[in-house]
């Protein structure tokens, strides 16, 4: 098993380098987030031993148990990437380094108020529902600048950029959505110099996302295998 996760990671890193090169982009410019939801702590330890440092989790309670069990691992960074309800903001604010799924002012305000003073500010991405799906969380593109303005003014949050999960759709529509995300990201960067992160691309669409300008890909099954 050790070998499986380590060799998948190695493989993915070289695929990313190759995609970046094909896209004519700087090869140091992508963060690989390992999405470990539903996977055991032993899988995370194997990925960590293979050099992986950034991990993503969707379910607050499950994540906090893992975070506490792995608190001895230096430099490990935890990203909350799932839907976030008001009753979970406290454990997220207390335990994570990043939250990628902020879509409402009320949630941002709670995270800001509940972030412990002794911790570094929480790094925040706004989630955008770029394919305009009724079932998906996220802001409409029109709502991004208004919420960005509010988040940027909060002392315990740092606005770092945008995250999206596009619809399952044909290639042309997917490329169009990624291109619209990139344009939105550029616009945000222009207003806020600290913005440096566009989180898009998962196991099934990493290559298209990198081509479109993603700076962070979130991979689960490609690293840890299929989830139940
Ligand atoms: C589960 C999940 C991922 C990883 O999905 P894979 O298809 O397994 O790579 C990425 N981002 C979010 C928000 C997720 O919920």
GROMACS .gro file of C-alpha atoms and ligand atoms in nm:
model
  243
    1UNK     CA    1   0.000   0.000   0.000
    2UNK     CA    2   0.280   0.242   0.091
    3UNK     CA    3   0.411   0.199  -0.256
    4UNK     CA    4   0.077   0.253  -0.418
    5UNK     CA    5   0.013   0.599  -0.270
    6UNK     CA    6   0.377   0.705  -0.304
    7UNK     CA    7   0.400   0.592  -0.664
    8UNK     CA    8   0.066   0.749  -0.756
    9UNK     CA    9   0.190   1.077  -0.609
   10UNK     CA   10   0.512   1.057  -0.803
   11UNK     CA   11   0.321   0.984  -1.117
   12UNK     CA   12   0.082   1.274  -1.062
   13UNK     CA   13   0.366   1.517  -0.995
   14UNK     CA   14   0.524   1.431  -1.326
   15UNK     CA   15   0.190   1.455  -1.507
   16UNK     CA   16   0.140   1.802  -1.357
   17UNK     CA   17   0.488   1.910  -1.466
   18UNK     CA   18   0.414   1.780  -1.813
   19UNK     CA   19   0.075   1.958  -1.833
   20UNK     CA   20   0.236   2.282  -1.720
   21UNK     CA   21   0.507   2.252  -1.978
   22UNK     CA   22   0.254   2.183  -2.255
   23UNK     CA   23   0.057   2.487  -2.143
   24UNK     CA   24   0.376   2.696  -2.149
   25UNK     CA   25   0.347   2.769  -1.776
   26UNK     CA   26   0.606   2.800  -1.500
   27UNK     CA   27   0.660   2.460  -1.343
   28UNK     CA   28   0.669   2.575  -0.979
   29UNK     CA   29   0.331   2.726  -0.988
   30UNK     CA   30   0.087   2.449  -0.894
   31UNK     CA   31  -0.009   2.329  -0.548
   32UNK     CA   32  -0.124   1.971  -0.523
   33UNK     CA   33  -0.397   1.925  -0.263
   34UNK     CA   34  -0.450   1.562  -0.157
   35UNK     CA   35  -0.820   1.512  -0.084
   36UNK     CA   36  -0.833   1.252   0.192
   37UNK     CA   37  -1.205   1.251   0.278
   38UNK     CA   38  -1.331   0.906   0.386
   39UNK     CA   39  -0.972   0.772   0.382
   40UNK     CA   40  -0.796   0.648   0.695
   41UNK     CA   41  -0.520   0.827   0.881
   42UNK     CA   42  -0.274   0.558   0.763
   43UNK     CA   43  -0.327   0.672   0.401
   44UNK     CA   44  -0.254   1.032   0.498
   45UNK     CA   45   0.063   0.920   0.677
   46UNK     CA   46   0.177   0.740   0.364
   47UNK     CA   47   0.119   1.046   0.150
   48UNK     CA   48   0.301   1.260   0.406
   49UNK     CA   49   0.597   1.022   0.406
   50UNK     CA   50   0.606   1.066   0.028
   51UNK     CA   51   0.639   1.443   0.071
   52UNK     CA   52   0.277   1.555   0.047
   53UNK     CA   53   0.194   1.841   0.286
   54UNK     CA   54  -0.145   1.987   0.184
   55UNK     CA   55  -0.458   1.785   0.258
   56UNK     CA   56  -0.826   1.853   0.187
   57UNK     CA   57  -1.125   1.729   0.386
   58UNK     CA   58  -1.501   1.771   0.335
   59UNK     CA   59  -1.661   1.663   0.661
   60UNK     CA   60  -1.571   1.870   0.966
   61UNK     CA   61  -1.613   1.606   1.234
   62UNK     CA   62  -1.427   1.334   1.045
   63UNK     CA   63  -1.151   1.578   0.962
   64UNK     CA   64  -1.098   1.702   1.316
   65UNK     CA   65  -1.036   1.350   1.441
   66UNK     CA   66  -0.768   1.303   1.177
   67UNK     CA   67  -0.616   1.646   1.238
   68UNK     CA   68  -0.581   1.572   1.608
   69UNK     CA   69  -0.432   1.227   1.547
   70UNK     CA   70  -0.177   1.377   1.307
   71UNK     CA   71  -0.096   1.696   1.497
   72UNK     CA   72   0.266   1.581   1.543
   73UNK     CA   73   0.334   1.601   1.168
   74UNK     CA   74   0.524   1.920   1.096
   75UNK     CA   75   0.424   2.157   0.816
   76UNK     CA   76   0.104   1.971   0.743
   77UNK     CA   77  -0.171   2.204   0.614
   78UNK     CA   78  -0.542   2.131   0.626
   79UNK     CA   79  -0.794   2.271   0.379
   80UNK     CA   80  -1.168   2.254   0.442
   81UNK     CA   81  -1.335   2.203   0.102
   82UNK     CA   82  -1.688   2.080   0.182
   83UNK     CA   83  -2.019   2.260   0.228
   84UNK     CA   84  -2.004   2.463   0.548
   85UNK     CA   85  -2.305   2.515   0.776
   86UNK     CA   86  -2.318   2.766   1.062
   87UNK     CA   87  -2.306   2.495   1.328
   88UNK     CA   88  -1.968   2.370   1.196
   89UNK     CA   89  -1.784   2.700   1.158
   90UNK     CA   90  -1.631   2.686   1.505
   91UNK     CA   91  -1.454   2.352   1.465
   92UNK     CA   92  -1.339   2.455   1.119
   93UNK     CA   93  -1.208   2.792   1.244
   94UNK     CA   94  -1.026   2.617   1.529
   95UNK     CA   95  -0.867   2.334   1.332
   96UNK     CA   96  -0.803   2.424   0.968
   97UNK     CA   97  -0.548   2.642   0.789
   98UNK     CA   98  -0.760   2.710   0.481
   99UNK     CA   99  -1.131   2.716   0.395
  100UNK     CA  100  -1.206   2.688   0.022
  101UNK     CA  101  -1.585   2.679   0.038
  102UNK     CA  102  -1.687   3.024   0.163
  103UNK     CA  103  -1.997   3.146  -0.021
  104UNK     CA  104  -2.188   3.363   0.230
  105UNK     CA  105  -2.103   3.665   0.441
  106UNK     CA  106  -2.259   3.510   0.750
  107UNK     CA  107  -2.026   3.209   0.732
  108UNK     CA  108  -1.722   3.431   0.670
  109UNK     CA  109  -1.812   3.646   0.970
  110UNK     CA  110  -1.848   3.345   1.197
  111UNK     CA  111  -1.512   3.206   1.082
  112UNK     CA  112  -1.353   3.543   1.146
  113UNK     CA  113  -1.505   3.573   1.494
  114UNK     CA  114  -1.425   3.215   1.590
  115UNK     CA  115  -1.066   3.199   1.465
  116UNK     CA  116  -0.846   3.159   1.778
  117UNK     CA  117  -0.626   3.464   1.840
  118UNK     CA  118  -0.308   3.257   1.876
  119UNK     CA  119  -0.344   3.107   1.529
  120UNK     CA  120  -0.241   3.258   1.197
  121UNK     CA  121  -0.533   3.406   1.001
  122UNK     CA  122  -0.748   3.158   0.813
  123UNK     CA  123  -0.671   3.149   0.440
  124UNK     CA  124  -0.995   3.180   0.244
  125UNK     CA  125  -1.115   3.098  -0.106
  126UNK     CA  126  -1.461   3.192  -0.230
  127UNK     CA  127  -1.645   2.906  -0.396
  128UNK     CA  128  -1.803   2.993  -0.731
  129UNK     CA  129  -2.086   2.794  -0.889
  130UNK     CA  130  -1.950   2.854  -1.237
  131UNK     CA  131  -2.180   2.612  -1.421
  132UNK     CA  132  -2.485   2.761  -1.247
  133UNK     CA  133  -2.610   2.426  -1.121
  134UNK     CA  134  -2.911   2.434  -0.887
  135UNK     CA  135  -2.764   2.148  -0.681
  136UNK     CA  136  -2.419   2.301  -0.627
  137UNK     CA  137  -2.294   2.535  -0.360
  138UNK     CA  138  -2.114   2.851  -0.449
  139UNK     CA  139  -2.164   3.214  -0.541
  140UNK     CA  140  -2.279   3.329  -0.880
  141UNK     CA  141  -1.991   3.503  -1.063
  142UNK     CA  142  -2.177   3.833  -1.013
  143UNK     CA  143  -2.161   3.799  -0.637
  144UNK     CA  144  -1.786   3.747  -0.608
  145UNK     CA  145  -1.660   4.104  -0.581
  146UNK     CA  146  -1.911   4.203  -0.316
  147UNK     CA  147  -1.827   3.911  -0.087
  148UNK     CA  148  -1.455   3.952  -0.160
  149UNK     CA  149  -1.476   4.307  -0.034
  150UNK     CA  150  -1.629   4.192   0.295
  151UNK     CA  151  -1.383   3.905   0.347
  152UNK     CA  152  -1.083   4.123   0.264
  153UNK     CA  153  -1.182   4.356   0.547
  154UNK     CA  154  -1.192   4.080   0.812
  155UNK     CA  155  -0.885   4.072   1.038
  156UNK     CA  156  -0.869   3.697   1.097
  157UNK     CA  157  -0.923   3.597   0.735
  158UNK     CA  158  -0.694   3.636   0.434
  159UNK     CA  159  -0.863   3.637   0.096
  160UNK     CA  160  -0.645   3.416  -0.128
  161UNK     CA  161  -0.870   3.352  -0.428
  162UNK     CA  162  -1.138   3.131  -0.578
  163UNK     CA  163  -1.242   2.767  -0.589
  164UNK     CA  164  -1.484   2.592  -0.823
  165UNK     CA  165  -1.636   2.251  -0.898
  166UNK     CA  166  -1.770   2.264  -1.254
  167UNK     CA  167  -2.064   2.055  -1.379
  168UNK     CA  168  -2.007   1.721  -1.546
  169UNK     CA  169  -2.046   1.834  -1.906
  170UNK     CA  170  -1.891   1.809  -2.249
  171UNK     CA  171  -1.536   1.922  -2.317
  172UNK     CA  172  -1.623   2.253  -2.483
  173UNK     CA  173  -1.855   2.362  -2.201
  174UNK     CA  174  -1.596   2.259  -1.941
  175UNK     CA  175  -1.324   2.464  -2.110
  176UNK     CA  176  -1.559   2.759  -2.128
  177UNK     CA  177  -1.634   2.738  -1.754
  178UNK     CA  178  -1.264   2.714  -1.668
  179UNK     CA  179  -1.188   3.013  -1.890
  180UNK     CA  180  -1.461   3.217  -1.717
  181UNK     CA  181  -1.313   3.121  -1.379
  182UNK     CA  182  -0.971   3.233  -1.489
  183UNK     CA  183  -1.107   3.570  -1.602
  184UNK     CA  184  -1.283   3.615  -1.270
  185UNK     CA  185  -0.964   3.525  -1.086
  186UNK     CA  186  -0.761   3.777  -1.285
  187UNK     CA  187  -1.016   4.044  -1.205
  188UNK     CA  188  -0.998   3.963  -0.833
  189UNK     CA  189  -0.618   3.960  -0.837
  190UNK     CA  190  -0.622   4.302  -0.989
  191UNK     CA  191  -0.821   4.438  -0.691
  192UNK     CA  192  -0.650   4.240  -0.415
  193UNK     CA  193  -0.274   4.188  -0.440
  194UNK     CA  194  -0.276   3.903  -0.187
  195UNK     CA  195  -0.492   3.690  -0.419
  196UNK     CA  196  -0.276   3.414  -0.568
  197UNK     CA  197  -0.487   3.098  -0.574
  198UNK     CA  198  -0.728   2.955  -0.829
  199UNK     CA  199  -0.836   2.614  -0.702
  200UNK     CA  200  -0.978   2.412  -0.989
  201UNK     CA  201  -0.920   2.067  -1.132
  202UNK     CA  202  -0.995   1.726  -0.979
  203UNK     CA  203  -0.895   1.372  -1.073
  204UNK     CA  204  -1.114   1.376  -1.385
  205UNK     CA  205  -1.036   1.722  -1.525
  206UNK     CA  206  -0.693   1.819  -1.395
  207UNK     CA  207  -0.534   1.860  -1.735
  208UNK     CA  208  -0.801   2.099  -1.869
  209UNK     CA  209  -0.785   2.300  -1.546
  210UNK     CA  210  -0.407   2.340  -1.563
  211UNK     CA  211  -0.433   2.446  -1.925
  212UNK     CA  212  -0.685   2.711  -1.821
  213UNK     CA  213  -0.460   2.859  -1.551
  214UNK     CA  214  -0.540   2.672  -1.229
  215UNK     CA  215  -0.286   2.721  -0.947
  216UNK     CA  216  -0.416   2.442  -0.722
  217UNK     CA  217  -0.555   2.102  -0.815
  218UNK     CA  218  -0.753   1.894  -0.566
  219UNK     CA  219  -0.704   1.523  -0.621
  220UNK     CA  220  -0.869   1.246  -0.423
  221UNK     CA  221  -0.922   0.921  -0.608
  222UNK     CA  222  -0.615   0.968  -0.830
  223UNK     CA  223  -0.399   0.956  -0.514
  224UNK     CA  224  -0.589   0.738  -0.269
  225UNK     CA  225  -0.799   0.520  -0.501
  226UNK     CA  226  -1.178   0.512  -0.540
  227UNK     CA  227  -1.395   0.602  -0.243
  228UNK     CA  228  -1.674   0.366  -0.124
  229LIG     C1  229  -1.398   1.499  -0.333
  229LIG     C2  230  -1.354   1.630  -0.381
  229LIG     C3  231  -1.238   1.642  -0.461
  229LIG     C4  232  -1.157   1.524  -0.511
  229LIG     O1  233  -1.230   1.450  -0.605
  229LIG     P1  234  -1.161   1.335  -0.695
  229LIG     O2  235  -1.252   1.323  -0.810
  229LIG     O3  236  -1.159   1.214  -0.609
  229LIG     O4  237  -1.026   1.382  -0.730
  229LIG     C5  238  -1.198   1.771  -0.497
  229LIG     N1  239  -1.266   1.880  -0.458
  229LIG     C6  240  -1.377   1.872  -0.382
  229LIG     C7  241  -1.446   1.997  -0.341
  229LIG     C8  242  -1.424   1.747  -0.342
  229LIG     O5  243  -1.536   1.741  -0.268
   0.00000   0.00000   0.00000
